[in-house]
Each structure stands twice: as structure tokens, then as C-alpha cells.
mmCIF file of C-alpha atoms in Angstrom:
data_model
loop_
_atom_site.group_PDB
_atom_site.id
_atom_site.type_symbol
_atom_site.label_atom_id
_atom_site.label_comp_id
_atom_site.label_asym_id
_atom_site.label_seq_id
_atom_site.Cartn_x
_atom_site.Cartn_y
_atom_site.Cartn_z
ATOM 1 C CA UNK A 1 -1.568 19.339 -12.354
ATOM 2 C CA UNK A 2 -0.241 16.543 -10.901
ATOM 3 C CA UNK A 3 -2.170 17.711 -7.329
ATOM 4 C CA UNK A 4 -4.851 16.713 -9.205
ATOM 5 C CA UNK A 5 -4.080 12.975 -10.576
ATOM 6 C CA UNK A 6 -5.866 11.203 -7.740
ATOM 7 C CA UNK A 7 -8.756 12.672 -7.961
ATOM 8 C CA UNK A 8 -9.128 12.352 -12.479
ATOM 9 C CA UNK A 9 -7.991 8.665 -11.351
ATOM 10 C CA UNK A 10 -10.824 8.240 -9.329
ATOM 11 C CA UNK A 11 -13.592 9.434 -11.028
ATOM 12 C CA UNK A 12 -12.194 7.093 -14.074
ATOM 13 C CA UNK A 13 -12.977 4.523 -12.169
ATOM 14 C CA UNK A 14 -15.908 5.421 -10.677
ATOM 15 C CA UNK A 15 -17.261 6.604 -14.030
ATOM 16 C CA UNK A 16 -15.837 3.053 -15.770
ATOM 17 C CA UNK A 17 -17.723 1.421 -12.933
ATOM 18 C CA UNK A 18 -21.287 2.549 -13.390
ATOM 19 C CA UNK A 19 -20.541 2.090 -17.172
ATOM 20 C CA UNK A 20 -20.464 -2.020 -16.297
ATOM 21 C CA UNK A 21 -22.848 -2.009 -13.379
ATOM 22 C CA UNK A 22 -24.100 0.800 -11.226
ATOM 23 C CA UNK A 23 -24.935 -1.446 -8.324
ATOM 24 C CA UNK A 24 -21.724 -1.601 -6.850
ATOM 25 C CA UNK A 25 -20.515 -0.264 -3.685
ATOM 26 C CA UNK A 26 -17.420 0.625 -4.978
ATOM 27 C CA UNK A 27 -18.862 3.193 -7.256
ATOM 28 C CA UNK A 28 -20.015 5.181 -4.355
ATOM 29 C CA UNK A 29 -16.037 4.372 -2.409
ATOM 30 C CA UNK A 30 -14.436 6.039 -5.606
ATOM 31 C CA UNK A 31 -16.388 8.522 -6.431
ATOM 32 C CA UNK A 32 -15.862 9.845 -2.710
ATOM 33 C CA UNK A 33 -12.281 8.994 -2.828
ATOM 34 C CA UNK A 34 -12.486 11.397 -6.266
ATOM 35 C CA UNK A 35 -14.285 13.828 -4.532
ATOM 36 C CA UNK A 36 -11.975 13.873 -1.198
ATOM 37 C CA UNK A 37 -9.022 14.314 -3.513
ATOM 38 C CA UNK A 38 -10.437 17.339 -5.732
ATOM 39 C CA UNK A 39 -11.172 19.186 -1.917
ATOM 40 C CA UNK A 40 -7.508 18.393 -0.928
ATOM 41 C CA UNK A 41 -6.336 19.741 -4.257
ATOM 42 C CA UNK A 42 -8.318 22.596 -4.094
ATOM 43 C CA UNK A 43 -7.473 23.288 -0.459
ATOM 44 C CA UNK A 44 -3.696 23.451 -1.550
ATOM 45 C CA UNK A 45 -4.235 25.645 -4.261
ATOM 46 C CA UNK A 46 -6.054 28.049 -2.542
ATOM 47 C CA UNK A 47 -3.496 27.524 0.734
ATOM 48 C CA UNK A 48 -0.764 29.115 -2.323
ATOM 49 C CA UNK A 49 -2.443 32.215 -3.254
ATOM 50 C CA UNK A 50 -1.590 35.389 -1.060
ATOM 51 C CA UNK A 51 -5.040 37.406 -0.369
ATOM 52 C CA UNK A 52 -7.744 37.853 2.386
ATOM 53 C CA UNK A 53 -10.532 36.065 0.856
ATOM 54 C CA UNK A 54 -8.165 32.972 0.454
ATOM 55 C CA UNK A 55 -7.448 33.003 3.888
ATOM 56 C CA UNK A 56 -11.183 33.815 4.954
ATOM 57 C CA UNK A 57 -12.353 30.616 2.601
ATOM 58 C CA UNK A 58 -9.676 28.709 4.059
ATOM 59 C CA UNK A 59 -11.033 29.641 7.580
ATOM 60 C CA UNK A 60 -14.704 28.714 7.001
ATOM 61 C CA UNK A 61 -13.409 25.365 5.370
ATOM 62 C CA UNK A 62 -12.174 24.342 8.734
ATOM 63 C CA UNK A 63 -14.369 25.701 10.768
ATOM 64 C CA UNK A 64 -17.562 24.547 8.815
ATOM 65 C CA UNK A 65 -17.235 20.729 9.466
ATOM 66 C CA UNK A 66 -17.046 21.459 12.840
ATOM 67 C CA UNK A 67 -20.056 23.257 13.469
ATOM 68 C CA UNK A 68 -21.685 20.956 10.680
ATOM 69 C CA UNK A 69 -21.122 18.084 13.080
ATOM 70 C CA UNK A 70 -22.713 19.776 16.383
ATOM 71 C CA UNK A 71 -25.985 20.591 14.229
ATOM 72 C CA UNK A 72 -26.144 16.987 12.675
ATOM 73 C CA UNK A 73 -26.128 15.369 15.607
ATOM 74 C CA UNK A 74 -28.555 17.751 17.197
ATOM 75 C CA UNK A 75 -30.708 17.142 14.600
ATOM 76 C CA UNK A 76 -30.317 13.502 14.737
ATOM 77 C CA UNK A 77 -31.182 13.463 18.541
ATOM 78 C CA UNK A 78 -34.125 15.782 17.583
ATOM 79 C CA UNK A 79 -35.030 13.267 14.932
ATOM 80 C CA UNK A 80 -34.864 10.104 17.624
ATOM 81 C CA UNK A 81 -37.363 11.577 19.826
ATOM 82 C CA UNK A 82 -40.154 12.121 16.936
ATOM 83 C CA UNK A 83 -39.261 8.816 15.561
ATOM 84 C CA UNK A 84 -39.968 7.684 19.267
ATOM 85 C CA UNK A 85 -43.058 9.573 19.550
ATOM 86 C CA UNK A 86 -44.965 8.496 15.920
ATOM 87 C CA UNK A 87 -43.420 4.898 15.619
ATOM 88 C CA UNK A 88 -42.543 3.492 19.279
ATOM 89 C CA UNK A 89 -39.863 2.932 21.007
ATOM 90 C CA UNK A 90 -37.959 -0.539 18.777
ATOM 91 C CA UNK A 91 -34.683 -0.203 18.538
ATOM 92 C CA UNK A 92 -34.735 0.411 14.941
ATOM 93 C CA UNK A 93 -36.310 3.968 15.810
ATOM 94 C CA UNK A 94 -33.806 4.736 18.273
ATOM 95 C CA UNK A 95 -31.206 4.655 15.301
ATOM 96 C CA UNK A 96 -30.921 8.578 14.439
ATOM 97 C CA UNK A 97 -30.890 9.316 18.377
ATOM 98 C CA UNK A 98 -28.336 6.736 19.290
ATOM 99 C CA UNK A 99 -25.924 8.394 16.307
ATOM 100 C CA UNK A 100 -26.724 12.075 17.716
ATOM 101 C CA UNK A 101 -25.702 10.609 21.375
ATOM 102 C CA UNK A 102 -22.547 9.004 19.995
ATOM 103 C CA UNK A 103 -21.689 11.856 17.642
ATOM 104 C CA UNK A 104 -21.756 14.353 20.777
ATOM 105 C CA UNK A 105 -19.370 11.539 23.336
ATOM 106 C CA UNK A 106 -16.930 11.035 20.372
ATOM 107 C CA UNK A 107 -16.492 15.242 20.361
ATOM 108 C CA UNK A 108 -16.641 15.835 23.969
ATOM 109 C CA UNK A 109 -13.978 12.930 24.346
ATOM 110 C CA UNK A 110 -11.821 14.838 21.687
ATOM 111 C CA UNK A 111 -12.588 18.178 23.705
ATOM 112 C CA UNK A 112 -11.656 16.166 27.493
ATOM 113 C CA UNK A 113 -8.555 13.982 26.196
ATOM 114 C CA UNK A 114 -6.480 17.043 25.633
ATOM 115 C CA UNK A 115 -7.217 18.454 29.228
ATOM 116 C CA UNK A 116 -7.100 15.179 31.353
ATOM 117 C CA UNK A 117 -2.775 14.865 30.292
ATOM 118 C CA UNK A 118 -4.050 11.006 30.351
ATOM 119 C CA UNK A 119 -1.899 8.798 27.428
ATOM 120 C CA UNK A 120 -4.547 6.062 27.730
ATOM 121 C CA UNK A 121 -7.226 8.649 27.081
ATOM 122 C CA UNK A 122 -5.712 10.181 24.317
ATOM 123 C CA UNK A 123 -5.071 6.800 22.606
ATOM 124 C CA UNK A 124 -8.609 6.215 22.921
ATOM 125 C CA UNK A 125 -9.593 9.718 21.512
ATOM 126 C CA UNK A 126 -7.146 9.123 18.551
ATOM 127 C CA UNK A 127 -8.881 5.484 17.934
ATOM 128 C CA UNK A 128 -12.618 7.427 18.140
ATOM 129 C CA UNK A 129 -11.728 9.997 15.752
ATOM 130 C CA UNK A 130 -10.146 7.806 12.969
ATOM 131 C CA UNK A 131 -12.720 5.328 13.460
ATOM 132 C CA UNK A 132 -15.888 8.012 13.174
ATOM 133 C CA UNK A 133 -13.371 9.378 10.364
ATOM 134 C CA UNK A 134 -13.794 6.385 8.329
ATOM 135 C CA UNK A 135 -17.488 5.489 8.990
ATOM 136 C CA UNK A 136 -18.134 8.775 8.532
ATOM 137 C CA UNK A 137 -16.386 8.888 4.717
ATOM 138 C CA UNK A 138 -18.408 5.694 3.999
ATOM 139 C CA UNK A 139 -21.720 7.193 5.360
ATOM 140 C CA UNK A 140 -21.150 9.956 3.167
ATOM 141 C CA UNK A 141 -20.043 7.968 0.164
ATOM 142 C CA UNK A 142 -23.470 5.825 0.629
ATOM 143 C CA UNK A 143 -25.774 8.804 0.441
ATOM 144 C CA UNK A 144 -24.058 10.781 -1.835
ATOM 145 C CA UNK A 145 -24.026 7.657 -4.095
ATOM 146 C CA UNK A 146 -27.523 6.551 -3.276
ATOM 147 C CA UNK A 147 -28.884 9.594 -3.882
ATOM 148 C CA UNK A 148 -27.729 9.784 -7.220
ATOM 149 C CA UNK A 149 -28.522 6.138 -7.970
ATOM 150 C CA UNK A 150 -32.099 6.804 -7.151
ATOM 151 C CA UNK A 151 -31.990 9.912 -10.121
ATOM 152 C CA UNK A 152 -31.470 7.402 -12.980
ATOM 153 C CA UNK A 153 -34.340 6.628 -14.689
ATOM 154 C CA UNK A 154 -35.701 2.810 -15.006
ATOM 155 C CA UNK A 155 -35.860 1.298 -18.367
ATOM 156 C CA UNK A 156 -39.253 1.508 -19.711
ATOM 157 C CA UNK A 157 -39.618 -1.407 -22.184
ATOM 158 C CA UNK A 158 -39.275 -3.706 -18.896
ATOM 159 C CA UNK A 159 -40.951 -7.414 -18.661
ATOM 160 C CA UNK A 160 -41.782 -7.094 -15.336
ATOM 161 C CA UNK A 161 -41.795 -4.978 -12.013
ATOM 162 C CA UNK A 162 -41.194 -5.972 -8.818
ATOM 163 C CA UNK A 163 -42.254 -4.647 -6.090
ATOM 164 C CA UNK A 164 -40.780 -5.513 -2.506
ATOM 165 C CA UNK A 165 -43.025 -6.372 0.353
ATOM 166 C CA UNK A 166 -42.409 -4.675 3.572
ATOM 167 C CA UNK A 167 -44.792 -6.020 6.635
ATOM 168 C CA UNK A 168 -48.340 -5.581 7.283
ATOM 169 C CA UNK A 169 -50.442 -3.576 9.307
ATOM 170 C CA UNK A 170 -52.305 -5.548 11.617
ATOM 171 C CA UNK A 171 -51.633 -8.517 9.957
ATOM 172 C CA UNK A 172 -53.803 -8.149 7.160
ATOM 173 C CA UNK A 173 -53.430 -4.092 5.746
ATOM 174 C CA UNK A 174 -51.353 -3.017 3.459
ATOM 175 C CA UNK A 175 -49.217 0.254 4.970
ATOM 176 C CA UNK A 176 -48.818 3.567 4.204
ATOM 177 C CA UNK A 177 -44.565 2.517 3.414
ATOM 178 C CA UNK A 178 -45.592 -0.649 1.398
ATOM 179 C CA UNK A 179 -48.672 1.195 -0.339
ATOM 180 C CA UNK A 180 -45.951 3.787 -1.369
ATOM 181 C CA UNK A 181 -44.399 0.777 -3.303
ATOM 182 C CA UNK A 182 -47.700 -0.227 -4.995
ATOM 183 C CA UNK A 183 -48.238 3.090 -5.988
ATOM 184 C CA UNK A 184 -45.049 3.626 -8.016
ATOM 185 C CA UNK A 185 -45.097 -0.202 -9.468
ATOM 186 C CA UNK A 186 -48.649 0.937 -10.693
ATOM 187 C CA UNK A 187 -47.072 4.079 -12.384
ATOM 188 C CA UNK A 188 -43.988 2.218 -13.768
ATOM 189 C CA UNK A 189 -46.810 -0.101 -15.223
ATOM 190 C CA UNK A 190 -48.962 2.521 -16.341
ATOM 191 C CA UNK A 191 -46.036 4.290 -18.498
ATOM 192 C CA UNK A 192 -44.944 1.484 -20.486
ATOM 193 C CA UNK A 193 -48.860 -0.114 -20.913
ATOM 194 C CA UNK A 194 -49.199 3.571 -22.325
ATOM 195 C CA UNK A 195 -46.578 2.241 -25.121
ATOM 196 C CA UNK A 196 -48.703 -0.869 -25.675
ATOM 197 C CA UNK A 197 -46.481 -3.774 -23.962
ATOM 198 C CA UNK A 198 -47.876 -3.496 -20.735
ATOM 199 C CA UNK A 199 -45.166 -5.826 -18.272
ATOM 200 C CA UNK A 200 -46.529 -8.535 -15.556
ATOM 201 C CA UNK A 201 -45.995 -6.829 -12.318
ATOM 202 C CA UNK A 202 -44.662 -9.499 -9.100
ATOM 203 C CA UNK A 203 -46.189 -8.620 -5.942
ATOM 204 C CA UNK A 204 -43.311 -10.085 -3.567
ATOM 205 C CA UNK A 205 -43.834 -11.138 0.228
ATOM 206 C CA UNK A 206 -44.541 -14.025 2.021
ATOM 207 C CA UNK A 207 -46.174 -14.988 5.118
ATOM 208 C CA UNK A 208 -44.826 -13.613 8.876
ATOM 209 C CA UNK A 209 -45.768 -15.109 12.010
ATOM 210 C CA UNK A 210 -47.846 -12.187 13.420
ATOM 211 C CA UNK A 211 -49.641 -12.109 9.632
ATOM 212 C CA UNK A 212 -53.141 -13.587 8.693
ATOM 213 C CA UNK A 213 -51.952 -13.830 4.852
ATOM 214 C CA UNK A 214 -49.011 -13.500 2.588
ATOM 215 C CA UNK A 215 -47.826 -10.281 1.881
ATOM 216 C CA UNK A 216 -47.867 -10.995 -1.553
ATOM 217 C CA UNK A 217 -51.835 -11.309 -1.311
ATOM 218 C CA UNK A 218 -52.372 -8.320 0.294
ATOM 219 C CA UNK A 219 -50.516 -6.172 -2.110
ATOM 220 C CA UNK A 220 -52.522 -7.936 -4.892
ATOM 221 C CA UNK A 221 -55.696 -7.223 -3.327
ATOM 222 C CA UNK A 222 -54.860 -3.344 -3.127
ATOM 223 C CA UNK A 223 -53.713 -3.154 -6.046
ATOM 224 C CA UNK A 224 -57.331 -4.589 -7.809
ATOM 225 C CA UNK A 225 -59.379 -2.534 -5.846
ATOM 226 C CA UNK A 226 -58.077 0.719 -7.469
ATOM 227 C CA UNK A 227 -58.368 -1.302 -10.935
ATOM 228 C CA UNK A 228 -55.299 -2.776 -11.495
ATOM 229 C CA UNK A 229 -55.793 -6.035 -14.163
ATOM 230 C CA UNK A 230 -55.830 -8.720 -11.995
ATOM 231 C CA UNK A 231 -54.310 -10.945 -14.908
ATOM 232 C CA UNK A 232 -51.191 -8.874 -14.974
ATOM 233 C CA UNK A 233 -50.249 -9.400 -11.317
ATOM 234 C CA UNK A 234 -48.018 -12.587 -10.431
ATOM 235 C CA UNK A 235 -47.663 -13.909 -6.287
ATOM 236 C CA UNK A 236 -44.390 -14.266 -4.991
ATOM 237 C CA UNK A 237 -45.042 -15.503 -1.814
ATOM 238 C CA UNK A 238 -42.609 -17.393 0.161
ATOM 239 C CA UNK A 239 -40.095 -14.945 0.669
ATOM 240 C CA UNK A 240 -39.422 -13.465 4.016
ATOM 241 C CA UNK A 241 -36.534 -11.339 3.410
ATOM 242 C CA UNK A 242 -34.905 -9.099 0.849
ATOM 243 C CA UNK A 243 -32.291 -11.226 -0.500
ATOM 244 C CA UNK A 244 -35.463 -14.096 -0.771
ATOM 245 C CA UNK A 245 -37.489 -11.353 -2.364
ATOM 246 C CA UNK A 246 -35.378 -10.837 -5.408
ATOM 247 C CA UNK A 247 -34.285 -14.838 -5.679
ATOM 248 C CA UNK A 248 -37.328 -16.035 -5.195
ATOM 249 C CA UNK A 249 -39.044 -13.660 -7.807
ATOM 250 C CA UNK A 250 -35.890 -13.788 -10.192
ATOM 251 C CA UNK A 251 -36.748 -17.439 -10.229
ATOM 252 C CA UNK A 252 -40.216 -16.926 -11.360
ATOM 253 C CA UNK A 253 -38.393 -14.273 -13.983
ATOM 254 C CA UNK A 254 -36.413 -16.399 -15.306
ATOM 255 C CA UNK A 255 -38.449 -19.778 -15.225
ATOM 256 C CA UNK A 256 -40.669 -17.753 -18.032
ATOM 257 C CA UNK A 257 -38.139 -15.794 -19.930
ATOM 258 C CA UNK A 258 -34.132 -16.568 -19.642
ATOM 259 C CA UNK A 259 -34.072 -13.357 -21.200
ATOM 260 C CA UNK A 260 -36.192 -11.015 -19.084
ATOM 261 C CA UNK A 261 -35.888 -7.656 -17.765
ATOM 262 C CA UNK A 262 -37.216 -5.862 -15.137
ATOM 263 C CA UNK A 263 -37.401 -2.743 -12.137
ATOM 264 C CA UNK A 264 -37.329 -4.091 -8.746
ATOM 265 C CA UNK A 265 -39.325 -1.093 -6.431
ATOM 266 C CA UNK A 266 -39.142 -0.483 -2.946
ATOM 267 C CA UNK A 267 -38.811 3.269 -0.588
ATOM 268 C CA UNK A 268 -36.626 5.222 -1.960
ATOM 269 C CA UNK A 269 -34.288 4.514 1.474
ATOM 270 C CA UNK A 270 -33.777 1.071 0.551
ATOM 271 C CA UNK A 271 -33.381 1.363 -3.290
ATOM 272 C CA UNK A 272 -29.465 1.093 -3.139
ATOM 273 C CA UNK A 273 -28.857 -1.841 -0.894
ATOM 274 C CA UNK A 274 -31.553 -3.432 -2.364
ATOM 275 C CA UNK A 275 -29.995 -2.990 -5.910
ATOM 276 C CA UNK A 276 -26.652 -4.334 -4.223
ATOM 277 C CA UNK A 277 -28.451 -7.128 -3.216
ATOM 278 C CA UNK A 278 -30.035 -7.689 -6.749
ATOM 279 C CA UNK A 279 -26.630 -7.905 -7.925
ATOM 280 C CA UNK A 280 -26.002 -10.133 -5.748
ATOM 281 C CA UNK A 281 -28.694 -11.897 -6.833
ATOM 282 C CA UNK A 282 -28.478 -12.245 -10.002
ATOM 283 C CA UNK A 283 -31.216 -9.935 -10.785
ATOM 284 C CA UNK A 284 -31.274 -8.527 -14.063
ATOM 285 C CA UNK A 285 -32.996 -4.975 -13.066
ATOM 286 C CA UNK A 286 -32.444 -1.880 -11.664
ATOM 287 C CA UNK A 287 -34.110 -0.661 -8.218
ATOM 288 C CA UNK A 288 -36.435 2.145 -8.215
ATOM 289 C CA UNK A 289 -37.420 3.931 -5.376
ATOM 290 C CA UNK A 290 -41.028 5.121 -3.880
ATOM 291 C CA UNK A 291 -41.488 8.425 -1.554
ATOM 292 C CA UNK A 292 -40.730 7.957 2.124
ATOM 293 C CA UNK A 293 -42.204 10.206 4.869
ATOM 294 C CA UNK A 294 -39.110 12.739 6.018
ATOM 295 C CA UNK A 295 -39.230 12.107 9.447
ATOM 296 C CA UNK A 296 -38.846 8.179 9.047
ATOM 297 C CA UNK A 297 -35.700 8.286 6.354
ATOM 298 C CA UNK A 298 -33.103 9.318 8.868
ATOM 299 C CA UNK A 299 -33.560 6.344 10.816
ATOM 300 C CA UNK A 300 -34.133 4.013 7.865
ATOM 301 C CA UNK A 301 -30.759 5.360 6.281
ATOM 302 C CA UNK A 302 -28.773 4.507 9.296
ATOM 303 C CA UNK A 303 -30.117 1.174 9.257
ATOM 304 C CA UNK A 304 -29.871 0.536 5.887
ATOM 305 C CA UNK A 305 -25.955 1.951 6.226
ATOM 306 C CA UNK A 306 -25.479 -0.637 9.172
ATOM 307 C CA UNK A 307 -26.860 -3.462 6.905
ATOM 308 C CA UNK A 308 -24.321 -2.645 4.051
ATOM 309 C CA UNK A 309 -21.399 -2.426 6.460
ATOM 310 C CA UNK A 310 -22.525 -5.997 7.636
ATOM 311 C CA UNK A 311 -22.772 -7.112 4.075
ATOM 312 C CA UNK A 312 -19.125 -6.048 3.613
ATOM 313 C CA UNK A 313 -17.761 -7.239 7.513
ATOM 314 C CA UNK A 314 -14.566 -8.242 7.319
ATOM 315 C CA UNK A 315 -12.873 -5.293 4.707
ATOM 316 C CA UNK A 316 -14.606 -3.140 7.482
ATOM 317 C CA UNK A 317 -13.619 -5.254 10.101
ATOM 318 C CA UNK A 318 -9.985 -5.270 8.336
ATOM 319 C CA UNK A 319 -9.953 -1.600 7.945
ATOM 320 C CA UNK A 320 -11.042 -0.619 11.639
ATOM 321 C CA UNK A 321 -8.182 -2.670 13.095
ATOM 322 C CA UNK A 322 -5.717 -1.164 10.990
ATOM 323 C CA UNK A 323 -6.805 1.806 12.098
ATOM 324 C CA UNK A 324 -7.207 1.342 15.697
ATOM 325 C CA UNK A 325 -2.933 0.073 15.568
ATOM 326 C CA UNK A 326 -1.916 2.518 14.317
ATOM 327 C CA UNK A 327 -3.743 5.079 16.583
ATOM 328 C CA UNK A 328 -2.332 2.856 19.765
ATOM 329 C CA UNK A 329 1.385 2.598 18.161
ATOM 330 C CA UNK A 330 1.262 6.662 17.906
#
């Protein structure tokens, strides 16, 4: 039993974790720390029994990531080109098909290093594999977590909703990715008005340079014309970020009510940074998140993976030259 200590002691903490506040990033760390334990565990206890489906399991186990990791990052690459083709050519669509690309050079410098009897090159190989070993673990741990976060349901006895602003089209239209938002603030609304205590709802988003209005004003004026009470909507609009979005409209919060609750609402890509960041913030709320067109998430998850390893730089930083000496003092 003892094989399997790590991985109980992980999902304590993990579980302990969410218990005191599920917008941590840790959460997501132990629970695939718990998770990468329980495989290793199970791995040995199946490695101990004598019989041909053990060995055939045992087989596939190995043999799976592998081919796993040739179909990602053709899919990935396949993903970069429609991104390319419905949203332009910015470098935050060229996310998924820069990962695909760099997925397929980290293998084929695994496959050459071997061949080319080169200790420089092998050093190097050694560095890219723990390395994409490592980012790869915390890209996992993000989704996996994320995912899950985004299956909890809000409170529903909330004083207010937020909703995030996200750009506008033309300057002046509200989006198909920020009317997404709307549309699920409105519902959040509309369940607990059902219950008689109908919440204010914040529409959150200040002015760009290439925008004729604030963001905020826009989303206000969409939301009236499909008969949303105009006296239940409050402006936020100074913000021009996420972090300002959720100070700037906890500041409203809790100017009214030092007491207040809320949901904060944005795509369902960015609901778990952006509850990070309401953490951070001070926000007293949970994120929920609105329905994203398939095609668009990949590249929005890699960005929004990017923007949490920024937010935590230097363990990362720490971590990856750890790594990288002990590959080069192999």
C-alpha cells in the first residue's frame, strides 16, 4: 500500500485545497501530481502480475503516449491553418500551429540525437525532452483542472454578475465571443430573478484606441435591446484589461456592499485564469464560463496557458533551469 501513499497524499491536498479556495493553481499541480502517482502505482502493480494481458496493457501504455503525441500535434497544425483561414494571420492564431511545429522538432530531435553519435546534440535532446516533459505535465494539469473548474455550479443567491468585456467589432458591435458572455450573464440573471432577488449585473470594459465607445456601453446597449431592465445594469468602464476588469468592478462591489457576492462570466477558455486572477484580486466570486466556438479554443487555451506560466515566471523560470543542469551534468 505504501506504492500508493503519494498519490492519497496528493489528492488530500488537492481535495483540502478546493475546500478553502478553488481558484488556485496549485489545486490543478496536485491533483496531477495525485494522478501521475496513482498511474505509476498502477503501472508497478500490473508490471508484478505474470499473464499476457498484463504484458499487452503494459505495451499499449507505452506505446499510446507516443502515438498520442504525433496525432496532437497534427491536429494542432491542422487547427493553425483554420484558425489562419477564419481569423487572420495575428500571432495569437498562429498559437495551436506553432505548438504542432514545435511538438514535431522536439520528436524528430529525439529520433536524430541518437543517430548523429553527437554529445552536444544529445545534451540538447535530453534538455528538450525534460523541458516539453514539464510544460507538458502543467498543460495537462491546467486543462484537466480547468475543465473541471468550469463544471461547478455558480451560487445562485449572487448580488451581482459580472461579465468581462472582450473587444469590439468594428469599434462599435458587440461580437459573437463577447455576445456569448451577455448571453450567459442574462441567464445567470434570469435564474435567480426567477427566485425573486433579481442581482445588478456589471457590464465591464472600457474604451480601446481603435473603439468609438466603451465596451461597457456596448454590452449595455445589447443587452436592452433583447429586454434586459435597463435599471439593473451598472457601467464599468475604465478598465482595459482583465486584472482592471475585476478591480475596477470589485471596487464598485464593494463601494455598495462590503459584503457582496457575485459570478464573474467570461468564455469558457478564460474562466480559470480569470478566476486566478479574481483571487488575486480580491474578488469575492467565482468565474463562470460562456460557449466558445471549437475551432477557436485550441488557440485560446494555449494562450491562456502561456499567460498563467507568465503569471507564475520565476517558479517556472526556477524549475526549467534546474532542469536544463541537470540534463547538461548527465
Amino acid at each position: 500500500m505504501l506504492l500508493y501513499a503519494p498519490a492519497v497524499f496528493f489528492l488530500l491536498l488537492a481535495a483540502v485545497g478546493v475546500l478553502r479556495d478553488r481558484r488556485r493553481f496549485s489545486n490543478a499541480v496536485y491533483l496531477g501530481l495525485a494522478l501521475t502517482f496513482l498511474a505509476f502505482a498502477l503501472l508497478v502493480t500490473l508490471g508484478k502480475v505474470d499473464s499476457v494481458l498484463a504484458e499487452v496493457v503494459l505495451i499499449v501504455v507505452v506505446l499510446a503516449p507516443a502515438l498520442a503525441t504525433l496525432v496532437l500535434a497534427g491536429l494542432l497544425i491542422a487547427n493553425g491553418f483554420k484558425m489562419i483561414r477564419k481569423e487572420g494571420r495575428r500571432v495569437a492564431n498562429l498559437l495551436s500551429l506553432l505548438c504542432g511545429v514545435a511538438i514535431l522538432a522536439v520528436v524528430g530531435l529525439l529520433v536524430a540525437a541518437p543517430q548523429a553519435d553527437s554529445p552536444a546534440l544529445s545534451a540538447v535532446a535530453r534538455t528538450a525532452l525534460l523541458l516539453t516533459c514539464y510544460l507538458s505535465f502543467l498543460f495537462v494539469c491546467f486543462i484537466g483542472y480547468a475543465y473541471l473548474y468550469g463544471r461547478l455550479m455558480p451560487r445562485q443567491d449572487v448580488d451581482y454578475v459580472v461579465v468581462l468585456g472582450s473587444g469590439l467589432l468594428g469599434g462599435t458591435r458587440v461580437p459573437p465571443l463577447l455576445a456569448s458572455r451577455l448571453e450567459r450573464g442574462r441567464a445567470l440573471y434570469e435564474r435567480q430573478a426567477a427566485n425573486g432577488r433579481p442581482p445588478l449585473l456589471i457590464a465591464s470594459g472600457g474604451q480601446g484606441p481603435d473603439e468609438q465607445l466603451p465596451e461597457s456601453h456596448a454590452m449595455a446597449a445589447y443587452l436592452t435591446e433583447r429586454g434586459f431592465p435597463a435599471d439593473r445594469i451598472v457601467l464599468e468602464d475604465r478598465s482595459r484589461t482583465t486584472e482592471e476588469n475585476l478591480r475596477f468592478s470589485r471596487e464598485l462591489m464593494s463601494a455598495a456592499d462590503p459584503d457582496y457576492s457575485c459570478v464573474v462570466v467570461t468564455n469558457n477558455f478564460h474562466a480559470f485564469r480569470a478566476a486566478l486572477l479574481a483571487r488575486r484580486q480580491g474578488v469575492n466570486g467565482q468565474v463562470a464560463g460562456s460557449p466558445t466556438a471549437a475551432y477557436f479554443w485550441p488557440s485560446a487555451t494555449i494562450r491562456e496557458f502561456v499567460a498563467v506560466l507568465v503569471a507564475y515566471k520565476w517558479i517556472n523560470v526556477t524549475v526549467c533551469g534546474l532542469l536544463t543542469l541537470v540534463s547538461v551534468a548527465a
